[in-house]
Amino acid sequence: MQLTNTLTMKKEDIIPHQPGIIKMYTCGPTVYGYAHIGNLRSYLMEDVLEKALRYEGFQVQRAMNITDVGHLTSDADTGEDKMLKGAKREHKSVLELADFYTQAFFQDCQKLNIRRPDIVVPATGCISDFIEMVSALLDKGFAYLSGGNVYFDTSKLENYYVFGNQNAEDLAVGVREGVESDTNKRSKTDFVLWFTKSKFEDQELKWDSPWGLGYPGWHIECSAISVKNLGEYLDIHCGGIDNAFPHHTNEIAQSEAYLGHPWCKYWFHILHLNDVGGKISKSKGAKLTVSLLEEKGYDPLCYRLFCLQSHYRKPLVFSFESLDNAAHAYGKLTARISALAKEGEPDTSAAKPWQEKYLAALCNDVNTSQALTVLYDMLKSDLDDATKRFLVADFDQVLSLDLLDAAERLGAAQSPAVPEELAREIEALIEKRAQARKAKDWAAADAIRDELAARRVVLKDTPNGVEWHIEG
Ligand code: AMP
Ligand code: ZN
């Protein structure tokens, strides 16, 4: 597997610390609202990475936190806790809010076939681990007390700005306009490890600590949860690109100061999903959720296909028009698979070169669009149907598009069974009609519809593309 490592901005071979085993950490959701489809792009591409590594033959140990405390509305350590703000908005306790949106998050993941990581840990369940790490950082001289809070002292590090692509503008997010800076800090890049004083005195969840009643900073939770569950050497750390700074920079600073050696070798960042108005963000109250897609009649897996069609290292612009295209492609793909004969044994030696091509696409920096091309080429090839079906199931271990099940459902809807050749002819006519409609050639489109009607083919336009069956 080769990945673009944000530390070097180069494609690198993944060589795990322990041969054959990949330790992978994912920044989990902040559970103060529904995940939007931008957040889910990140989790979806991380899911593909995990499955691609397994497909290649690695064992993967993966952990994820649930941020239910400490993530403030500003990166400058002066804002209100996002969870507290959410709880006030919804007249719930913080833990009720966390429970509700954690469940909602995993329901959305399930609809998108995103596998739940083996280890999922809420931050509020690990307070003693955070306290232990903060104490050690104080003992080692990497932290100081000021104004009642414990801060990480970035001046003690040889190298703080480790991500190769950072520039002064990126770093400025820590002191964004309208965000007052924290006067307790010795340096503007220092950050809070433990709060006992904040101007939001009504912070609901607080714990005893050697420094007084308080709560952890956001960054410390990922370091402590990762080290505790995956050990001192982490292979791959994942997250959306907005987390690269300050969150991941601070994670590296405190983990390496604590451990006394390099910590994580590869940083896998997913670029943002944007809409025409710019970045989709949860704090702006984004409404683009999986439920909204379902309300509009889309199968959530069409969104999965939409994400797989482009590379995770490129920003992706969402529009319903492009989702329609993905839905159409999904419909065509499953129709093609449903036309494959079910009888016969696969020829596994003929399948092998296709599996190798597919794996090569995935290992090329998780090039999912290339992997989809291998799938399309394979379906067009002269392999027999049984081998094609075998490969569809094999590839779908990573794509997770439920291809055989969707094809089965389509097949059932189209009973009685239509001979493959006729099905292809009908698909071609439907495609021609779609082209005519796109070109606004209504006469041609109607003529094709009449031709299909004469053959007793009934068409139904759905957001997932055109479905059809032959009348009784
Ligand atoms: P949060 O719940 O805000 O902590 O974010 C959860 C994950 O979603 C993090 O990995 C973020 O970096 C990522 N994320 C946030 N906004 C977007 C977006 N528009 N596109 C892709 N990923 C995002
Ligand atoms: Zn994190």
Coordinates of C-alpha atoms and ligand atoms in Angstrom, one line a residue:
M1 CA 0.0 0.0 0.0
Q2 CA 1.2 3.4 -0.9
L3 CA -0.4 6.5 0.7
T4 CA 0.2 10.2 0.5
N5 CA 1.6 11.0 3.9
T6 CA 0.8 14.6 5.0
L7 CA 4.0 14.6 7.0
T8 CA 6.1 14.5 3.8
M9 CA 3.4 15.2 1.2
K10 CA 4.8 12.3 -0.7
K11 CA 3.4 8.9 -1.7
E12 CA 5.1 6.4 0.6
D13 CA 5.1 2.6 1.1
I14 CA 3.3 1.7 4.3
I15 CA 5.6 -0.4 6.4
P16 CA 4.1 -1.1 9.8
H17 CA 6.1 -1.0 13.0
Q18 CA 5.0 -4.6 13.6
P19 CA 5.1 -6.7 10.4
G20 CA 1.7 -7.6 9.1
I21 CA -0.3 -5.6 11.6
I22 CA -1.5 -2.0 10.9
K23 CA -2.4 0.1 13.9
M24 CA -4.8 2.8 12.8
Y25 CA -6.4 5.6 14.7
T26 CA -9.3 7.8 13.6
C27 CA -10.5 11.0 15.1
G28 CA -14.1 10.3 15.9
P29 CA -17.1 12.6 15.7
T30 CA -18.0 15.4 18.1
V31 CA -21.4 14.2 19.0
Y32 CA -23.4 17.5 19.4
G33 CA -25.4 17.1 16.2
Y34 CA -26.0 14.9 13.2
A35 CA -22.9 14.1 11.1
H36 CA -23.2 15.8 7.7
I37 CA -22.3 14.0 4.5
G38 CA -18.9 15.9 4.6
N39 CA -18.0 14.3 7.9
L40 CA -19.1 11.1 6.4
R41 CA -16.9 11.4 3.4
S42 CA -14.0 11.3 5.8
Y43 CA -15.3 8.2 7.6
L44 CA -16.2 6.6 4.4
M45 CA -12.7 7.0 2.8
E46 CA -11.1 5.8 6.1
D47 CA -13.3 2.7 5.9
V48 CA -12.1 2.1 2.4
L49 CA -8.5 2.4 3.5
E50 CA -9.1 -0.1 6.3
K51 CA -10.8 -2.6 4.0
A52 CA -8.1 -2.1 1.3
L53 CA -5.4 -2.9 3.9
R54 CA -7.3 -6.0 4.9
Y55 CA -7.8 -6.9 1.2
E56 CA -4.1 -6.7 0.8
G57 CA -3.6 -9.1 3.7
F58 CA -2.8 -6.9 6.6
Q59 CA -4.4 -7.4 10.0
V60 CA -5.8 -4.0 11.0
Q61 CA -6.3 -2.8 14.6
R62 CA -8.3 0.4 14.6
A63 CA -9.4 2.7 17.3
M64 CA -11.7 5.7 17.3
N65 CA -12.7 8.2 20.0
I66 CA -16.1 9.8 20.5
T67 CA -15.6 13.4 21.4
D68 CA -18.2 14.1 24.1
V69 CA -16.2 16.7 26.1
G70 CA -13.5 19.3 25.5
H71 CA -14.0 20.3 21.8
L72 CA -14.5 24.0 22.0
T73 CA -16.2 26.2 19.5
S74 CA -12.9 28.0 18.8
D75 CA -9.4 26.6 18.3
A76 CA -7.9 29.3 20.5
D77 CA -9.0 27.6 23.8
T78 CA -11.4 30.4 24.7
G79 CA -14.7 29.2 23.3
E80 CA -17.6 27.3 24.8
D81 CA -17.6 23.5 24.8
K82 CA -19.5 22.4 21.7
M83 CA -21.3 19.7 23.7
L84 CA -22.5 22.1 26.3
K85 CA -23.7 24.5 23.7
G86 CA -25.6 21.6 21.9
A87 CA -27.1 20.4 25.2
K88 CA -28.4 23.9 26.0
R89 CA -29.9 24.1 22.5
E90 CA -31.7 20.8 22.8
H91 CA -32.6 21.0 26.5
K92 CA -30.8 17.8 27.2
S93 CA -28.0 16.8 29.5
V94 CA -24.5 16.6 27.8
L95 CA -24.5 12.8 28.3
E96 CA -28.0 12.4 26.8
L97 CA -26.9 14.5 23.9
A98 CA -23.8 12.4 23.4
D99 CA -25.8 9.2 23.6
F100 CA -28.3 10.4 21.1
Y101 CA -25.9 11.6 18.4
T102 CA -23.4 8.7 18.9
Q103 CA -26.2 6.3 18.0
A104 CA -27.3 8.5 15.1
F105 CA -23.7 8.6 13.9
F106 CA -23.4 4.8 13.8
Q107 CA -26.8 4.4 12.2
D108 CA -25.6 6.7 9.4
C109 CA -22.4 4.7 9.1
Q110 CA -24.3 1.5 8.9
K111 CA -26.4 2.9 6.0
L112 CA -23.2 3.8 4.2
N113 CA -21.7 0.4 5.0
I114 CA -18.9 2.0 7.0
R115 CA -17.6 -0.6 9.4
R116 CA -17.5 0.3 13.1
P117 CA -13.9 0.3 14.2
D118 CA -13.0 -2.5 16.6
I119 CA -12.3 -0.1 19.4
V120 CA -14.6 2.9 20.0
V121 CA -14.0 4.9 23.1
P122 CA -15.9 8.0 24.5
A123 CA -13.6 10.6 25.9
T124 CA -15.6 10.8 29.1
G125 CA -14.7 7.2 29.8
C126 CA -10.9 7.9 29.8
I127 CA -10.5 10.8 32.2
S128 CA -7.9 9.1 34.4
D129 CA -5.8 8.3 31.3
F130 CA -5.8 12.0 30.3
I131 CA -4.8 13.0 33.8
E132 CA -2.0 10.5 33.8
M133 CA -0.7 11.9 30.5
V134 CA -1.0 15.5 31.6
S135 CA 0.8 14.7 34.9
A136 CA 3.7 13.0 33.0
L137 CA 4.0 16.0 30.6
L138 CA 4.2 18.4 33.7
D139 CA 6.8 16.1 35.2
K140 CA 8.9 16.1 32.1
G141 CA 8.8 19.9 31.8
F142 CA 6.6 20.0 28.7
A143 CA 3.7 21.6 30.4
Y144 CA 3.0 24.5 32.8
L145 CA 0.2 25.8 35.0
S146 CA -1.2 29.2 34.3
G147 CA -4.4 30.9 35.4
G148 CA -5.7 27.6 36.7
N149 CA -5.3 25.7 33.4
V150 CA -2.5 23.3 32.3
Y151 CA -0.9 24.2 29.0
F152 CA 1.4 22.4 26.7
D153 CA 4.7 24.4 26.3
T154 CA 5.4 24.3 22.5
S155 CA 8.7 26.2 23.0
K156 CA 10.2 23.0 24.6
L157 CA 9.9 21.2 21.2
E158 CA 12.6 21.1 18.6
N159 CA 10.0 20.9 15.9
Y160 CA 6.4 22.0 16.3
Y161 CA 5.1 22.6 12.8
V162 CA 5.7 19.2 11.4
F163 CA 3.2 19.0 8.6
G164 CA 5.0 19.9 5.4
N165 CA 2.3 21.9 3.8
Q166 CA 1.7 24.3 6.6
N167 CA 2.1 28.0 6.1
A168 CA 1.5 31.1 8.1
E169 CA -2.1 31.3 6.8
D170 CA -2.9 27.7 8.0
L171 CA -1.5 28.4 11.4
A172 CA -3.6 31.5 11.7
V173 CA -6.7 29.4 12.3
G174 CA -5.7 29.2 15.9
V175 CA -6.2 33.0 16.2
R176 CA -9.1 33.5 13.8
E177 CA -10.7 36.9 13.6
G178 CA -13.3 37.4 16.3
V179 CA -11.7 34.8 18.5
E180 CA -10.0 36.4 21.5
S181 CA -6.6 34.9 22.4
D182 CA -6.0 33.3 25.8
T183 CA -3.8 35.6 27.8
N184 CA -2.6 32.7 30.1
K185 CA -0.6 31.3 27.3
R186 CA 3.2 32.0 27.2
S187 CA 3.1 31.5 23.4
K188 CA 0.2 31.7 21.0
T189 CA 0.8 28.1 19.8
D190 CA 0.6 26.6 23.4
F191 CA -2.6 24.8 24.0
V192 CA -4.7 23.6 26.9
L193 CA -4.3 20.1 28.3
W194 CA -6.6 20.5 31.2
F195 CA -9.1 23.3 32.0
T196 CA -10.1 24.3 35.5
K197 CA -10.9 27.9 34.5
S198 CA -13.0 28.9 31.6
K199 CA -15.3 31.8 31.3
F200 CA -18.1 29.3 30.8
E201 CA -18.6 28.4 34.5
D202 CA -21.6 26.2 33.7
Q203 CA -19.5 23.5 32.1
E204 CA -21.6 20.5 33.0
L205 CA -19.1 17.7 33.2
K206 CA -16.1 18.2 35.5
W207 CA -13.8 15.8 37.2
D208 CA -11.3 16.0 40.1
S209 CA -7.7 16.3 39.1
P210 CA -4.4 17.3 40.8
W211 CA -5.0 20.8 39.4
G212 CA -8.6 21.1 40.6
L213 CA -12.1 20.3 39.3
G214 CA -12.1 20.6 35.5
Y215 CA -12.1 18.9 32.2
P216 CA -9.7 17.8 29.5
G217 CA -8.6 19.7 26.3
W218 CA -9.7 18.1 23.1
H219 CA -6.3 17.2 21.7
I220 CA -5.2 15.1 24.7
E221 CA -8.0 12.7 24.2
C222 CA -6.8 11.4 20.9
S223 CA -3.2 11.0 22.1
A224 CA -4.2 9.2 25.3
I225 CA -6.8 6.9 23.7
S226 CA -4.5 6.0 20.9
V227 CA -1.5 5.2 23.1
K228 CA -3.7 3.3 25.5
N229 CA -5.4 1.1 22.9
L230 CA -2.8 0.8 20.1
G231 CA 0.5 1.2 22.0
E232 CA 3.4 3.5 21.7
Y233 CA 3.9 3.2 17.9
L234 CA 1.0 4.1 15.6
D235 CA 1.2 3.4 11.9
I236 CA -1.6 5.4 10.4
H237 CA -3.6 8.4 11.8
C238 CA -6.6 9.5 9.9
G239 CA -8.9 12.5 9.8
G240 CA -10.4 15.3 7.7
I241 CA -7.9 17.9 6.5
D242 CA -9.2 20.6 8.8
N243 CA -7.9 18.5 11.7
A244 CA -4.3 18.7 10.5
F245 CA -3.8 21.9 12.3
P246 CA -4.0 22.5 15.2
H247 CA -5.5 19.2 16.3
H248 CA -3.0 16.7 14.8
T249 CA 0.0 19.0 15.2
N250 CA -0.8 19.2 18.9
E251 CA -1.4 15.4 19.1
I252 CA 2.1 14.8 17.7
A253 CA 3.6 17.4 20.1
Q254 CA 2.2 15.9 23.2
S255 CA 2.4 12.2 22.2
E256 CA 6.1 12.5 21.3
A257 CA 6.9 14.6 24.4
Y258 CA 5.1 11.9 26.5
L259 CA 6.6 8.9 24.8
G260 CA 10.1 10.3 24.2
H261 CA 10.2 8.9 20.6
P262 CA 8.5 9.4 17.2
W263 CA 4.9 8.3 17.4
C264 CA 2.9 8.0 14.2
K265 CA 4.6 7.4 10.8
Y266 CA 1.8 8.0 8.3
W267 CA -0.9 10.7 8.3
F268 CA -3.9 10.1 6.1
H269 CA -6.0 13.2 5.5
I270 CA -9.2 13.4 3.5
L271 CA -10.0 16.7 1.7
H272 CA -13.3 18.4 2.3
L273 CA -16.6 17.9 0.7
N274 CA -17.8 21.3 -0.3
D275 CA -21.1 22.5 -1.7
V276 CA -21.4 25.5 -4.0
G277 CA -21.3 27.8 -1.0
G278 CA -18.0 26.4 0.3
K279 CA -17.1 23.9 3.0
I280 CA -20.0 22.0 4.6
S281 CA -19.6 22.4 8.3
K282 CA -21.5 21.0 11.3
S283 CA -21.1 24.2 13.3
K284 CA -22.8 26.2 10.6
G285 CA -25.8 23.8 11.2
A286 CA -25.4 21.9 7.9
K287 CA -28.5 20.1 6.9
L288 CA -26.9 17.8 4.4
T289 CA -27.4 14.5 6.3
V290 CA -27.9 10.9 5.3
S291 CA -31.6 11.3 6.4
L292 CA -32.1 14.1 4.0
L293 CA -30.8 12.0 1.1
E294 CA -33.2 9.3 2.1
E295 CA -36.1 11.7 2.4
K296 CA -35.3 12.7 -1.1
G297 CA -35.5 9.1 -2.2
Y298 CA -31.8 8.3 -2.6
D299 CA -30.3 5.0 -1.5
P300 CA -27.4 6.1 0.8
L301 CA -25.1 3.7 -1.1
C302 CA -25.4 6.1 -4.1
Y303 CA -23.6 8.6 -2.0
R304 CA -21.0 6.0 -1.2
L305 CA -20.5 5.5 -5.0
F306 CA -20.3 9.2 -5.5
C307 CA -17.4 9.4 -3.0
L308 CA -15.7 6.4 -4.5
Q309 CA -15.7 8.0 -7.9
S310 CA -13.2 10.6 -6.8
H311 CA -9.8 10.7 -5.0
Y312 CA -9.8 11.4 -1.3
R313 CA -6.9 13.8 -1.7
K314 CA -9.0 16.2 -3.8
P315 CA -11.7 18.4 -2.6
L316 CA -15.1 17.2 -3.8
V317 CA -18.0 19.4 -4.7
F318 CA -21.5 18.1 -3.8
S319 CA -24.6 18.8 -5.8
F320 CA -27.8 16.9 -6.2
E321 CA -27.1 16.8 -9.9
S322 CA -23.9 14.9 -9.4
L323 CA -25.6 12.6 -6.9
D324 CA -28.2 11.9 -9.6
N325 CA -25.4 10.9 -11.9
A326 CA -24.0 8.5 -9.2
A327 CA -27.5 7.1 -8.6
H328 CA -27.9 6.5 -12.4
A329 CA -24.5 4.8 -12.5
Y330 CA -25.4 2.7 -9.5
G331 CA -28.6 1.6 -11.2
K332 CA -26.8 0.7 -14.4
L333 CA -24.1 -1.2 -12.6
T334 CA -26.5 -3.3 -10.6
A335 CA -28.7 -3.9 -13.7
R336 CA -25.6 -5.2 -15.4
I337 CA -24.8 -7.5 -12.5
S338 CA -28.3 -8.8 -12.3
A339 CA -28.1 -9.9 -15.9
L340 CA -25.2 -12.3 -15.0
A341 CA -26.2 -16.0 -15.0
K342 CA -26.1 -17.5 -11.5
E343 CA -25.1 -21.0 -12.5
G344 CA -21.6 -22.4 -12.8
E345 CA -18.4 -22.4 -10.9
P346 CA -16.0 -19.5 -11.0
D347 CA -12.6 -19.9 -12.7
T348 CA -10.4 -18.7 -9.9
S349 CA -7.2 -18.7 -12.0
A350 CA -8.9 -16.5 -14.6
A351 CA -10.0 -14.2 -11.8
K352 CA -6.5 -13.8 -10.4
P353 CA -5.1 -11.2 -12.8
W354 CA -8.3 -9.1 -12.2
Q355 CA -7.8 -9.3 -8.5
E356 CA -4.2 -8.2 -8.9
K357 CA -5.2 -5.2 -11.1
Y358 CA -7.9 -4.3 -8.5
L359 CA -5.5 -4.5 -5.6
A360 CA -2.9 -2.4 -7.6
A361 CA -5.5 0.4 -7.9
L362 CA -6.2 0.3 -4.2
C363 CA -2.6 0.3 -3.3
N364 CA -2.0 3.3 -5.5
D365 CA -3.0 5.8 -2.8
V366 CA -6.5 4.3 -2.5
N367 CA -7.4 5.1 -6.0
T368 CA -11.0 4.2 -5.8
S369 CA -12.0 5.5 -9.2
Q370 CA -9.3 3.4 -10.8
A371 CA -10.6 0.4 -8.8
L372 CA -14.1 1.1 -10.1
T373 CA -12.7 1.2 -13.6
V374 CA -11.2 -2.3 -13.0
L375 CA -14.7 -3.5 -12.0
Y376 CA -16.3 -2.0 -15.1
D377 CA -13.6 -3.5 -17.4
M378 CA -14.0 -6.8 -15.7
L379 CA -17.8 -6.8 -16.3
K380 CA -17.1 -6.0 -20.0
S381 CA -14.5 -8.7 -20.4
D382 CA -15.0 -12.1 -21.8
L383 CA -14.8 -13.9 -18.5
D384 CA -17.8 -16.2 -17.8
D385 CA -20.7 -15.0 -15.7
A386 CA -19.8 -17.2 -12.7
T387 CA -16.3 -15.7 -12.5
K388 CA -17.7 -12.2 -12.9
R389 CA -20.1 -12.8 -10.0
F390 CA -17.2 -14.2 -8.0
L391 CA -15.1 -11.0 -8.7
V392 CA -18.0 -8.7 -8.0
A393 CA -18.3 -10.2 -4.5
D394 CA -14.6 -10.1 -4.0
F395 CA -14.2 -6.4 -5.0
D396 CA -17.3 -5.5 -3.0
Q397 CA -15.4 -6.4 0.2
V398 CA -13.7 -3.0 -0.2
L399 CA -16.3 -1.1 -2.2
S400 CA -19.1 -2.2 0.1
L401 CA -21.8 -1.2 -2.4
D402 CA -24.0 -4.3 -1.7
L403 CA -23.7 -5.0 -5.4
L404 CA -25.0 -8.6 -5.5
D405 CA -27.8 -7.8 -3.1
A406 CA -28.9 -4.8 -5.0
A407 CA -28.7 -6.8 -8.3
E408 CA -30.8 -9.5 -6.7
R409 CA -33.5 -7.0 -5.6
L410 CA -33.5 -5.5 -9.1
G411 CA -33.7 -9.0 -10.6
A412 CA -36.7 -9.8 -8.4
A413 CA -38.4 -6.6 -9.4
Q414 CA -38.0 -7.5 -13.0
S415 CA -39.3 -11.1 -12.9
P416 CA -40.2 -13.0 -14.9
A417 CA -36.5 -13.4 -15.8
V418 CA -35.5 -11.5 -19.0
P419 CA -32.9 -13.2 -21.3
E420 CA -29.6 -11.4 -21.0
E421 CA -29.4 -10.3 -24.6
L422 CA -32.9 -8.8 -24.4
A423 CA -32.0 -7.1 -21.1
R424 CA -28.9 -5.5 -22.7
E425 CA -31.0 -4.3 -25.7
I426 CA -33.5 -2.7 -23.3
E427 CA -30.7 -1.1 -21.2
A428 CA -29.3 0.3 -24.4
L429 CA -32.6 1.8 -25.4
I430 CA -33.1 3.3 -21.9
E431 CA -29.6 4.8 -22.1
K432 CA -30.4 6.3 -25.6
R433 CA -33.6 7.7 -24.2
A434 CA -31.7 9.3 -21.3
Q435 CA -29.3 10.9 -23.8
A436 CA -32.1 12.2 -25.9
R437 CA -33.7 13.7 -22.8
K438 CA -30.4 15.3 -21.8
A439 CA -30.2 16.8 -25.3
K440 CA -33.9 18.0 -24.9
D441 CA -34.8 16.0 -27.9
W442 CA -38.2 15.1 -26.6
A443 CA -39.5 13.7 -29.8
A444 CA -36.7 11.1 -29.9
A445 CA -37.2 10.3 -26.2
D446 CA -40.9 9.8 -26.7
A447 CA -40.3 7.6 -29.7
I448 CA -38.0 5.3 -27.7
R449 CA -40.5 5.2 -24.9
D450 CA -43.2 4.1 -27.4
E451 CA -40.9 1.5 -28.8
L452 CA -40.2 0.2 -25.3
A453 CA -44.0 0.2 -24.6
A454 CA -44.6 -1.8 -27.7
R455 CA -42.4 -4.4 -26.2
R456 CA -44.4 -4.2 -22.9
V457 CA -41.4 -2.6 -21.1
V458 CA -42.6 -0.4 -18.2
L459 CA -40.2 2.3 -17.1
K460 CA -40.1 4.0 -13.8
D461 CA -37.9 7.1 -13.1
T462 CA -36.4 6.9 -9.6
P463 CA -33.6 8.9 -8.0
N464 CA -31.5 5.7 -8.4
G465 CA -31.9 5.8 -12.2
V466 CA -34.5 4.2 -14.4
E467 CA -36.0 0.9 -13.2
W468 CA -37.9 -1.3 -15.7
H469 CA -39.8 -4.5 -16.0
I470 CA -41.7 -6.4 -18.6
E471 CA -45.4 -6.4 -18.0
G472 CA -46.8 -9.8 -17.2
Ligands
AMP1 P1 -16.2 16.6 13.9 O1 -17.4 15.8 14.2 O2 -16.5 18.1 13.7 O3 -15.1 16.5 15.0 O4 -15.6 16.1 12.6 C1 -15.5 14.7 12.3 C2 -14.6 14.5 11.1 O5 -15.2 15.1 9.9 C3 -13.2 15.0 11.2 O6 -12.3 14.1 10.7 C4 -13.3 16.3 10.3 O7 -12.0 16.6 9.9 C5 -14.2 15.8 9.2 N1 -14.8 16.9 8.4 C6 -15.4 18.0 8.9 N2 -16.0 18.7 7.8 C7 -15.7 18.0 6.7 C8 -16.0 18.2 5.3 N3 -16.7 19.2 4.9 N4 -15.6 17.2 4.4 C9 -14.9 16.1 4.9 N5 -14.6 15.9 6.2 C10 -15.0 16.8 7.1
ZN2 ZN -8.4 13.5 17.2

